[in-house]
Coordinates of C-alpha atoms in Angstrom, one line a residue:
M244 CA 0.0 0.0 0.0
K245 CA 1.5 3.3 -1.0
K246 CA 1.9 5.9 1.7
N247 CA 2.2 9.6 1.4
I248 CA 3.4 12.2 3.9
L249 CA 0.6 14.0 5.6
S250 CA 0.4 17.7 6.0
V251 CA 1.7 18.1 9.6
L252 CA 4.2 20.2 11.4
T253 CA 6.8 17.4 11.9
L254 CA 9.7 17.4 14.2
A255 CA 12.0 18.6 11.4
A256 CA 9.6 21.5 10.7
A257 CA 9.3 22.4 14.3
A258 CA 13.1 22.3 14.7
L259 CA 13.3 24.7 11.7
C260 CA 10.9 27.0 13.4
L261 CA 12.8 27.0 16.7
T262 CA 16.0 28.0 14.9
S263 CA 15.6 29.6 11.5
C264 CA 12.4 31.5 12.3
E265 CA 14.1 33.3 15.2
S266 CA 16.7 34.6 12.8
W267 CA 14.6 35.2 9.7
I268 CA 11.5 36.6 11.3
E269 CA 12.6 39.5 13.5
E270 CA 10.5 42.6 14.3
N271 CA 11.3 46.1 15.4
P272 CA 9.6 47.5 18.5
D273 CA 7.0 49.1 16.2
G274 CA 6.0 45.7 14.9
Q275 CA 7.6 46.0 11.4
I276 CA 9.6 43.3 9.8
T277 CA 13.4 44.0 9.8
E278 CA 14.0 43.8 6.1
E279 CA 17.7 43.3 6.3
K280 CA 17.1 40.0 8.1
V281 CA 14.4 38.7 5.8
G282 CA 16.7 37.4 3.0
D283 CA 15.8 36.4 -0.5
S284 CA 16.3 32.6 -1.0
E285 CA 14.4 29.4 -0.9
E286 CA 15.6 28.9 2.7
A287 CA 14.2 32.3 3.7
A288 CA 10.9 31.5 2.1
K289 CA 10.7 28.2 3.9
S290 CA 11.4 30.0 7.2
W291 CA 8.5 32.3 6.6
V292 CA 6.2 29.4 5.8
T293 CA 7.3 27.5 8.9
G294 CA 6.7 30.5 11.0
V295 CA 3.1 30.5 9.9
Y296 CA 2.8 26.8 10.7
S297 CA 4.2 27.3 14.1
K298 CA 1.3 29.7 15.0
W299 CA -1.1 26.7 15.0
I300 CA 0.9 25.1 17.8
Y301 CA 2.1 28.0 19.9
D302 CA -1.0 30.3 19.7
M303 CA -3.7 27.7 19.7
F304 CA -2.7 24.2 20.9
C305 CA 0.1 25.0 23.3
W306 CA -2.1 26.1 26.2
G307 CA -4.7 23.4 26.0
Y308 CA -7.6 25.6 24.8
F309 CA -7.5 23.6 21.5
P310 CA -9.1 21.3 20.7
R311 CA -11.5 22.0 23.5
V312 CA -12.9 25.2 21.9
L313 CA -13.8 23.1 18.8
E314 CA -14.9 19.9 20.5
I315 CA -16.6 19.9 23.9
D316 CA -19.8 21.6 23.0
A317 CA -21.6 18.7 21.4
D318 CA -24.3 16.2 22.1
Y319 CA -22.1 13.1 22.2
I320 CA -19.1 14.4 24.1
S321 CA -18.7 14.5 27.8
G322 CA -16.3 14.8 30.7
P323 CA -15.8 15.9 34.3
D324 CA -17.8 18.9 35.6
W325 CA -14.6 21.0 36.4
M326 CA -13.7 20.8 32.7
F327 CA -17.2 21.3 31.2
N328 CA -18.9 23.4 33.9
K329 CA -18.7 26.7 31.9
F330 CA -17.8 26.4 28.3
G331 CA -19.0 22.8 28.1
T332 CA -22.4 23.8 29.4
G333 CA -23.0 26.6 26.9
N334 CA -21.7 29.6 28.9
F335 CA -19.1 30.6 26.3
Q336 CA -18.4 33.9 28.1
G337 CA -17.9 32.1 31.4
E338 CA -14.5 30.9 30.2
N339 CA -13.7 33.6 27.7
D340 CA -10.1 32.6 27.5
V341 CA -11.2 29.4 25.7
T342 CA -13.3 31.1 23.1
D343 CA -11.0 34.0 22.8
A344 CA -8.2 31.6 21.9
L345 CA -10.0 30.7 18.7
W346 CA -10.4 34.4 17.6
K347 CA -7.0 35.6 18.7
G348 CA -5.2 32.5 17.5
C349 CA -6.7 32.5 14.0
Y350 CA -6.2 36.3 13.5
G351 CA -2.6 36.0 14.8
L352 CA -2.0 33.3 12.2
I353 CA -3.7 35.4 9.5
A354 CA -1.5 38.4 10.3
R355 CA 1.7 36.2 10.1
A356 CA 0.5 34.6 6.9
N357 CA -0.2 38.0 5.3
K358 CA 3.3 39.1 6.2
A359 CA 4.8 35.9 4.9
E360 CA 2.9 36.1 1.6
N361 CA 4.1 39.7 1.0
R362 CA 7.7 38.9 1.7
I363 CA 7.8 35.7 -0.4
E364 CA 6.1 37.6 -3.3
E365 CA 9.0 40.1 -3.3
M366 CA 11.7 37.4 -3.5
R367 CA 13.5 37.0 -6.7
N368 CA 16.1 34.3 -6.0
I369 CA 13.7 31.4 -6.0
T370 CA 12.0 29.7 -8.9
E371 CA 8.4 30.5 -9.9
A372 CA 7.3 27.0 -8.9
Q373 CA 8.8 27.4 -5.4
K374 CA 7.3 30.9 -5.0
N375 CA 3.9 29.7 -6.0
N376 CA 4.0 26.7 -3.7
F377 CA 5.1 28.8 -0.7
I378 CA 2.4 31.4 -1.3
G379 CA -0.1 28.6 -1.8
E380 CA 0.8 27.2 1.6
V381 CA 0.2 30.4 3.5
R382 CA -3.0 31.0 1.6
F383 CA -4.3 27.6 2.6
Q384 CA -3.6 28.3 6.2
K385 CA -5.3 31.7 6.0
A386 CA -8.3 30.1 4.4
L387 CA -8.6 27.4 7.1
A388 CA -8.3 30.0 9.8
Y389 CA -11.1 32.1 8.3
F390 CA -13.2 28.9 7.9
L391 CA -12.8 28.2 11.6
L392 CA -13.8 31.8 12.4
V393 CA -16.9 32.1 10.2
R394 CA -18.3 28.9 11.5
A395 CA -17.8 30.0 15.1
Y396 CA -18.6 33.7 15.0
G397 CA -20.6 34.3 11.8
E398 CA -19.7 37.7 10.3
V399 CA -16.0 38.4 10.9
P400 CA -13.5 40.9 9.7
I401 CA -11.3 40.1 6.7
Q402 CA -7.7 41.4 7.3
A403 CA -6.4 43.1 4.1
N404 CA -3.1 41.8 2.9
D405 CA -1.6 45.2 3.4
S406 CA 2.1 45.3 2.7
K407 CA 2.6 47.9 5.4
Y408 CA 0.5 45.9 7.9
E409 CA -1.7 48.9 8.6
N410 CA -5.5 49.1 9.1
I411 CA -5.6 46.3 11.6
S412 CA -9.2 47.2 12.7
Q413 CA -11.6 46.1 10.0
P414 CA -15.5 45.9 10.0
R415 CA -17.2 42.5 10.0
Q416 CA -18.0 41.1 6.6
S417 CA -21.2 39.2 5.8
V418 CA -21.0 35.4 5.9
D419 CA -21.3 35.1 2.1
K420 CA -18.4 37.6 1.6
V421 CA -16.2 35.7 4.0
Y422 CA -16.9 32.4 2.2
E423 CA -16.2 34.1 -1.1
Y424 CA -12.8 35.0 0.3
I425 CA -12.2 31.5 1.6
T426 CA -13.1 29.7 -1.6
S427 CA -11.2 31.9 -3.9
T428 CA -8.2 31.7 -1.6
L429 CA -8.4 27.9 -1.6
E430 CA -8.9 27.6 -5.3
S431 CA -5.7 29.6 -5.9
A432 CA -3.8 27.5 -3.3
A433 CA -4.9 24.3 -5.0
T434 CA -3.4 25.4 -8.3
M435 CA -0.2 26.8 -6.8
M436 CA 0.9 24.1 -4.3
Y437 CA 2.8 21.0 -5.0
K438 CA 0.8 17.7 -5.0
N439 CA 1.8 15.2 -2.4
T440 CA 3.1 13.0 -5.3
D441 CA 5.5 15.7 -6.5
A442 CA 9.2 15.2 -5.8
A443 CA 9.5 18.8 -4.6
W444 CA 6.7 18.4 -2.0
Q445 CA 8.1 18.3 1.6
A446 CA 6.9 16.6 4.8
G447 CA 5.2 19.0 7.2
H448 CA 3.6 21.1 4.5
A449 CA 0.1 21.4 3.0
S450 CA -0.4 20.3 -0.6
A451 CA -2.7 20.9 -3.5
G452 CA -4.9 18.0 -2.2
S453 CA -5.2 19.7 1.2
A454 CA -6.7 22.8 -0.4
A455 CA -9.0 20.9 -2.8
G456 CA -10.2 18.6 0.0
L457 CA -10.9 21.5 2.4
L458 CA -12.6 23.4 -0.4
A459 CA -15.1 20.4 -0.8
K460 CA -15.8 20.6 2.9
V461 CA -16.2 24.4 2.8
Y462 CA -18.8 24.1 0.0
A463 CA -20.6 21.4 1.8
T464 CA -20.8 23.5 4.9
E465 CA -22.3 26.4 3.0
A466 CA -24.7 24.1 1.1
A467 CA -26.0 22.4 4.2
S468 CA -26.4 25.7 6.0
A469 CA -28.4 27.0 3.0
M470 CA -30.8 24.1 2.8
P471 CA -34.4 25.2 3.3
A472 CA -35.8 25.5 6.8
G473 CA -38.0 22.5 7.5
T474 CA -35.6 20.0 5.8
E475 CA -35.9 16.8 7.8
I476 CA -33.0 15.0 9.5
T477 CA -33.4 12.0 11.8
I478 CA -30.9 11.6 14.7
R479 CA -30.7 8.8 17.3
S480 CA -30.6 10.3 20.7
G481 CA -33.0 11.1 23.6
K482 CA -32.8 11.5 27.3
T483 CA -29.8 10.1 29.0
Y484 CA -31.2 8.1 31.9
N485 CA -34.2 6.2 33.1
G486 CA -34.8 6.0 36.8
S487 CA -32.5 7.4 39.5
G488 CA -30.2 6.3 42.2
D489 CA -29.5 2.6 42.4
T490 CA -32.1 1.9 39.7
Q491 CA -30.8 4.4 37.2
T492 CA -30.1 2.9 33.8
Y493 CA -29.1 4.4 30.4
A494 CA -32.1 5.2 28.3
P495 CA -32.2 3.4 25.0
L496 CA -31.6 5.4 21.8
R497 CA -34.7 6.6 20.0
S498 CA -35.1 8.0 16.5
I499 CA -36.0 11.7 16.5
T500 CA -36.9 13.5 13.3
L501 CA -35.9 17.1 13.4
Q502 CA -36.9 20.1 11.3
K503 CA -34.0 22.2 10.1
Q504 CA -33.9 25.7 11.3
A505 CA -32.6 28.5 9.1
V506 CA -28.9 29.2 9.6
S507 CA -28.4 32.9 9.9
G508 CA -26.3 34.4 7.1
Y509 CA -26.8 31.6 4.6
E510 CA -30.4 32.2 3.6
Q511 CA -29.7 33.7 0.2
L512 CA -27.2 31.0 -0.9
D513 CA -28.0 28.3 -3.5
A514 CA -27.7 25.0 -1.7
K515 CA -27.9 22.9 -4.8
A516 CA -25.2 24.9 -6.7
L517 CA -23.0 24.7 -3.6
Y518 CA -23.4 21.0 -3.3
K519 CA -22.5 20.6 -6.9
K520 CA -19.3 22.4 -6.2
A521 CA -18.6 20.3 -3.2
A522 CA -19.2 17.1 -5.2
D523 CA -17.0 18.3 -8.0
W524 CA -14.0 19.2 -5.8
A525 CA -14.4 16.0 -3.7
K526 CA -14.5 13.8 -6.8
D527 CA -11.4 15.5 -8.2
V528 CA -9.6 14.6 -5.0
I529 CA -10.9 11.0 -5.2
D530 CA -9.9 10.7 -8.8
G531 CA -6.3 11.8 -8.1
K532 CA -6.3 15.2 -9.8
Y533 CA -4.6 16.8 -6.8
G534 CA -2.5 13.9 -5.6
S535 CA -2.8 10.4 -4.2
Y536 CA -5.0 9.7 -1.2
E537 CA -6.4 6.5 0.3
L538 CA -7.9 5.1 3.5
L539 CA -5.7 3.3 5.9
A540 CA -6.6 -0.1 7.3
Y541 CA -8.2 0.5 10.7
D542 CA -5.5 -1.1 12.7
N543 CA -2.9 1.3 11.2
L544 CA -5.0 4.4 11.3
W545 CA -4.0 5.9 14.6
K546 CA -0.5 4.5 14.9
K547 CA 2.2 7.1 15.4
V548 CA 4.4 5.3 12.8
N549 CA 1.7 5.9 10.2
A550 CA 1.4 9.6 10.9
T551 CA 2.7 10.3 7.4
A552 CA -0.1 8.3 5.6
S553 CA -2.0 10.1 2.9
E554 CA -5.4 9.8 4.7
F555 CA -4.3 12.8 6.9
M556 CA -4.7 15.6 4.5
F557 CA -3.9 18.4 6.9
S558 CA -2.8 17.9 10.5
V559 CA -1.1 19.9 13.2
G560 CA 1.6 18.1 15.2
S561 CA 3.8 19.0 18.1
V562 CA 7.2 18.2 19.6
S563 CA 7.3 15.6 22.4
G564 CA 8.0 17.3 25.8
D565 CA 8.7 20.7 24.2
A566 CA 7.9 23.7 26.3
T567 CA 6.7 25.8 23.3
Y568 CA 5.6 23.4 20.6
K569 CA 3.4 21.2 22.7
N570 CA -0.3 20.3 23.1
A571 CA -2.5 18.7 25.7
I572 CA -4.3 16.3 23.4
H573 CA -2.8 13.1 24.8
T574 CA -3.4 14.1 28.4
Q575 CA -7.0 15.2 27.8
Y576 CA -8.1 12.2 25.8
A577 CA -5.8 9.4 26.8
G578 CA -4.1 10.4 30.0
Y579 CA -0.4 10.2 30.7
K580 CA 1.1 7.2 32.5
T581 CA 3.0 6.9 35.8
A582 CA 5.9 5.6 33.7
A583 CA 6.5 4.9 30.0
G584 CA 4.6 1.8 29.0
S585 CA 2.9 1.5 32.4
D586 CA -0.7 0.2 32.9
F587 CA -1.5 3.1 35.2
I588 CA -2.8 6.5 34.2
Q589 CA -1.1 9.2 36.3
E590 CA -3.5 12.0 35.2
G591 CA -5.9 12.9 32.4
G592 CA -8.1 10.8 30.1
W593 CA -11.0 13.1 30.8
I594 CA -12.8 13.7 27.5
G595 CA -14.9 10.9 26.1
C596 CA -18.1 10.1 24.3
T597 CA -21.4 9.2 25.8
R598 CA -23.3 5.9 25.9
H599 CA -25.7 7.2 23.2
W600 CA -22.8 7.6 20.9
Y601 CA -21.5 4.2 21.7
D602 CA -24.9 2.6 21.0
L603 CA -24.9 4.0 17.5
F604 CA -22.5 1.3 16.3
D605 CA -22.9 -2.2 15.1
H606 CA -21.6 -4.7 17.5
D607 CA -18.5 -5.6 15.5
D608 CA -17.6 -2.1 14.3
L609 CA -13.9 -1.6 14.9
R610 CA -14.5 2.0 16.0
I611 CA -15.9 0.7 19.2
V612 CA -14.2 -2.8 19.4
K613 CA -10.8 -1.3 19.1
G614 CA -11.4 2.5 19.0
V615 CA -12.8 2.6 22.5
K616 CA -11.0 1.7 25.8
H617 CA -12.7 -1.2 27.4
R618 CA -10.5 -1.4 30.5
W619 CA -7.9 0.9 32.1
R620 CA -6.4 1.6 35.5
A621 CA -5.6 4.8 37.4
Y622 CA -2.5 5.1 39.6
T623 CA -4.8 5.2 42.6
Q624 CA -6.1 1.7 41.8
E625 CA -2.7 0.0 42.0
Q626 CA -2.9 -0.7 45.7
S627 CA -6.5 -2.0 45.5
N628 CA -5.6 -4.1 42.4
S629 CA -8.7 -2.6 40.6
G630 CA -9.6 -0.8 37.4
F631 CA -12.5 0.4 35.3
Y632 CA -14.3 -1.2 32.4
Y633 CA -16.6 0.0 29.7
P634 CA -19.5 -0.3 28.8
K635 CA -21.7 -1.8 31.4
D636 CA -23.5 -4.4 29.4
E637 CA -23.7 -8.2 29.6
E638 CA -20.8 -8.9 27.3
Y639 CA -18.2 -6.6 28.9
T640 CA -19.4 -7.2 32.5
L641 CA -18.7 -10.9 31.9
K642 CA -15.3 -10.1 30.4
A643 CA -14.5 -7.7 33.3
T644 CA -15.1 -10.5 35.8
G645 CA -13.1 -13.1 33.9
Y646 CA -15.9 -15.1 32.3
N647 CA -16.5 -15.8 28.6
L648 CA -19.9 -15.2 26.9
N649 CA -21.1 -18.6 27.9
G650 CA -20.6 -17.7 31.6
E651 CA -17.6 -19.9 32.0
K652 CA -14.7 -18.8 34.2
V653 CA -11.5 -18.8 32.0
A654 CA -7.8 -18.6 32.6
D655 CA -6.8 -17.5 29.1
P656 CA -6.7 -13.7 29.1
T657 CA -7.2 -13.4 25.3
G658 CA -10.3 -11.3 25.0
I659 CA -11.2 -11.9 28.6
Y660 CA -10.0 -9.8 31.5
A661 CA -8.7 -12.7 33.5
D662 CA -5.7 -10.9 34.7
G663 CA -6.4 -11.0 38.5
V664 CA -7.6 -7.4 38.5
S665 CA -11.0 -6.4 39.8
Y666 CA -12.7 -4.2 37.2
Y667 CA -15.7 -2.2 38.0
Y668 CA -18.0 0.4 36.4
S669 CA -18.9 3.9 37.6
M670 CA -21.9 5.7 36.1
D671 CA -20.2 9.1 35.9
S672 CA -17.3 10.9 34.1
Q673 CA -14.9 8.2 35.3
C674 CA -16.4 5.7 32.8
L675 CA -17.1 7.1 29.3
A676 CA -16.4 5.8 25.8
F677 CA -12.8 7.0 25.8
T678 CA -11.2 7.0 22.4
T679 CA -7.9 5.3 21.6
K680 CA -7.1 7.7 18.7
Y681 CA -4.6 9.6 20.7
D682 CA -2.9 6.8 22.7
D683 CA 0.1 6.1 20.6
V684 CA 2.8 8.7 21.2
T685 CA 6.6 8.8 21.6
N686 CA 6.5 9.0 25.3
D687 CA 3.2 8.3 27.1
A688 CA 4.5 9.3 30.5
I689 CA 4.7 13.0 29.9
K690 CA 2.0 15.7 29.9
D691 CA 3.1 17.2 26.6
A692 CA 3.2 14.1 24.3
D693 CA 3.4 14.5 20.6
C694 CA -0.1 14.0 19.4
N695 CA -1.3 15.1 16.0
W696 CA -4.6 16.9 15.5
S697 CA -6.2 16.3 12.2
F698 CA -8.2 19.1 10.6
L699 CA -8.9 17.1 7.4
R700 CA -8.9 13.4 6.6
Y701 CA -9.5 11.7 3.4
A702 CA -12.5 9.9 5.0
D703 CA -14.0 13.4 5.4
V704 CA -13.7 14.0 1.6
L705 CA -15.5 10.7 0.9
L706 CA -18.4 11.5 3.3
V707 CA -18.6 15.0 1.9
Y708 CA -18.9 13.5 -1.6
A709 CA -21.6 11.0 -0.3
E710 CA -23.5 13.9 1.3
A711 CA -23.4 16.1 -1.8
E712 CA -24.4 13.3 -4.2
N713 CA -27.4 12.4 -2.0
E714 CA -28.6 16.0 -2.0
L715 CA -28.1 16.1 -5.7
G716 CA -30.3 13.0 -6.1
N717 CA -27.6 10.5 -6.9
S718 CA -28.4 7.8 -4.4
D719 CA -26.1 5.1 -5.9
E720 CA -23.0 7.3 -5.6
A721 CA -24.0 8.5 -2.1
V722 CA -24.3 4.9 -0.7
K723 CA -21.2 3.7 -2.6
Y724 CA -19.0 6.3 -0.9
L725 CA -20.7 6.0 2.5
N726 CA -19.8 2.3 2.3
K727 CA -16.1 3.1 1.6
V728 CA -15.8 4.5 5.0
R729 CA -18.0 1.9 6.7
E730 CA -16.2 -1.0 5.1
R731 CA -12.9 0.1 6.6
S732 CA -14.4 -0.3 10.1
N733 CA -16.2 -3.6 9.5
A734 CA -19.6 -1.8 9.8
T735 CA -22.7 -3.3 8.1
E736 CA -22.9 -2.4 4.5
A737 CA -25.5 0.3 3.7
V738 CA -28.0 -0.8 1.0
L739 CA -30.7 0.8 -1.1
E740 CA -33.1 -2.1 -1.1
G741 CA -34.1 -4.8 1.4
N742 CA -33.8 -4.9 5.2
G743 CA -32.7 -1.6 6.7
A744 CA -32.5 0.0 3.2
L745 CA -31.6 3.6 2.8
D746 CA -34.4 4.0 0.3
T747 CA -35.2 7.6 0.8
Q748 CA -33.2 10.8 0.7
L749 CA -34.0 11.5 4.3
K750 CA -32.7 8.1 5.4
R751 CA -29.5 8.5 3.4
R752 CA -29.0 12.1 4.7
S753 CA -29.5 11.0 8.3
A754 CA -27.2 7.9 7.9
I755 CA -24.4 10.1 6.4
I756 CA -24.7 12.7 9.2
E757 CA -24.6 9.8 11.8
E758 CA -21.6 8.3 10.1
R759 CA -19.8 11.5 10.5
A760 CA -20.6 11.5 14.2
K761 CA -19.1 8.0 14.5
E762 CA -16.1 8.4 12.2
F763 CA -14.9 11.8 13.5
A764 CA -15.7 11.5 17.2
C765 CA -13.2 13.4 19.3
E766 CA -11.9 15.2 16.1
G767 CA -13.8 18.5 16.7
D768 CA -16.5 18.1 14.0
R769 CA -19.8 17.3 15.7
R770 CA -20.8 20.8 16.9
W771 CA -20.2 22.2 13.5
D772 CA -22.2 19.5 11.7
L773 CA -25.1 20.2 13.9
I774 CA -24.8 24.0 13.4
R775 CA -24.6 23.8 9.6
W776 CA -27.6 21.5 9.4
G777 CA -29.7 23.8 11.6
I778 CA -30.4 21.1 14.2
Y779 CA -27.9 22.1 17.0
L780 CA -30.5 23.4 19.4
D781 CA -32.9 20.5 19.0
A782 CA -30.1 17.9 19.1
M783 CA -28.6 19.3 22.3
N784 CA -32.0 19.7 24.0
A785 CA -33.1 16.2 23.0
L786 CA -31.0 15.0 25.9
E787 CA -33.6 16.5 28.2
G788 CA -31.1 18.1 30.5
S789 CA -27.8 16.5 31.2
D790 CA -25.5 13.9 29.7
D791 CA -23.8 10.8 31.3
S792 CA -21.5 12.9 33.5
G793 CA -24.2 15.3 34.6
V794 CA -23.0 18.1 32.2
S795 CA -25.9 20.3 31.2
K796 CA -26.8 20.1 27.5
V797 CA -29.5 22.7 27.7
R798 CA -28.9 25.3 25.0
Q799 CA -30.5 28.5 23.8
S800 CA -30.2 30.5 20.6
R801 CA -27.3 32.6 21.7
C802 CA -25.2 29.4 21.7
L803 CA -25.4 29.2 17.9
L804 CA -22.5 31.7 17.7
Y805 CA -19.6 32.3 20.0
P806 CA -19.2 35.7 21.6
L807 CA -16.5 38.0 20.3
P808 CA -13.7 38.8 22.7
A809 CA -14.3 41.9 24.7
S810 CA -10.9 43.2 23.7
E811 CA -12.0 43.2 20.0
I812 CA -15.1 45.2 20.8
N813 CA -13.1 47.6 23.0
T814 CA -10.4 48.3 20.4
N815 CA -12.0 47.8 17.0
K816 CA -13.8 51.0 16.1
Y817 CA -16.0 49.2 13.5
I818 CA -17.4 46.7 16.0
T819 CA -19.8 48.1 18.6
K820 CA -21.8 45.1 19.6
N821 CA -21.4 41.4 20.3
N822 CA -23.2 38.5 18.8
P823 CA -26.9 38.1 19.8
G824 CA -27.4 37.2 23.4
W825 CA -23.8 38.0 24.6
N826 CA -22.7 41.0 26.5

């Protein structure tokens, strides 16, 4: 199987940033670039580009606000109350450092990218192909930053690519204008950058396929948002618990058909035309026009050694144990160990998925068989020789107590937890469907392990294509590409006829949206899928209060957009009020 290097800030790129960028990107006290230090060479251009990549880590991921700001406000995600009690319960101004990190981080990256583009454009001692590629890379990063911003805040300012870096304060632009900027920027980037199959393309950099794949996702986001109010979507959800106290049990999933609410700012857009663009760009990626991409086998998907596989079309990485180029992803999702390779989690492993999410899957789907932790131990459980198991059902309760599914006590630990440890279950944030996506790191006994965060996978392009084709009336194509993702995980094949058939557009639409919830769990997509489809409020409130950990999922209309930072309103003369419902 052919492998290609993903777009990720690799160790080499980070090392370049720590050395070259300090010498190439120097500023005077007034904030202007010192031109004598800029240089005019391929190496200088690389340093500018690497400096832009570094903004993802240092400004956004370094302090642990990312991916929380993208991730923890969703119906299927949960964790302890101390982590979720403000932002995770819909009070986005209660922890304004978290939401502010998205605004400030993205605009910091945009400012650096604008400077880089201008300086590279002025260079003469590099080839035209090199210049185009480097400019394409920084344009891609700007476009992604604006995409994150417009989804979260609605109307946002567009920072002019001013060679003098003036006029920092800008008015907010309408949603459609922001998307026009994003799509035109990505289209140019897709034609300028190297493909991941080109000899000149380098590890740690975006490629033409990164831009084309993101463009398909951007168009699908616009298209879904522009679909008519009243469009139906069925989700499987419902209240969290039946009963209380010792008799409390998880409530079974029920199918709930929701009516789409209009998404503000997208009302005048043409959904069908946008879905056609999404389908066209996705199919170009699938057909290899912008490089070579493929799905990994599930067992290899989240292995550190396979971090350069082509499925990961754009990711942000980090440096293991580095004080600056670090992230908290491994700690938040997996937990770091008492010692390298230890069975005991020292701290972390907080964010997980709910039982409703777990129950979406077929029994043998690898995304829960292997993609969810079924037993683990905290360091406090060493003396008691105990641990946790998940989920609390007949199968895993038998395994946790050393029995096979026939109720026979066994000595063989293969598939059975017959290891002499007493495993138990707790119906709270200690026992959630914790993902294994972020387990494999260079050193699992440090807080700042080297996890990658994927902003775009090839699986996303396939499901975008399936979604677009369904809305365009092409049911065969929709199911074919839905199945490409399902087959990888040993999920039951979707069919158009017979038992369980997806024989209506509504059923296919709902299945594709649900597939996204399953495939991209703990990857920061769920809130934004609910928002673009106009079902966020209804889906969150369908839990009838709180989730598995007691985190409130009650939402009101102000939660559809994040509040702007107070500092922006106080300093930007063009912005005098916040988003609706926020002070």
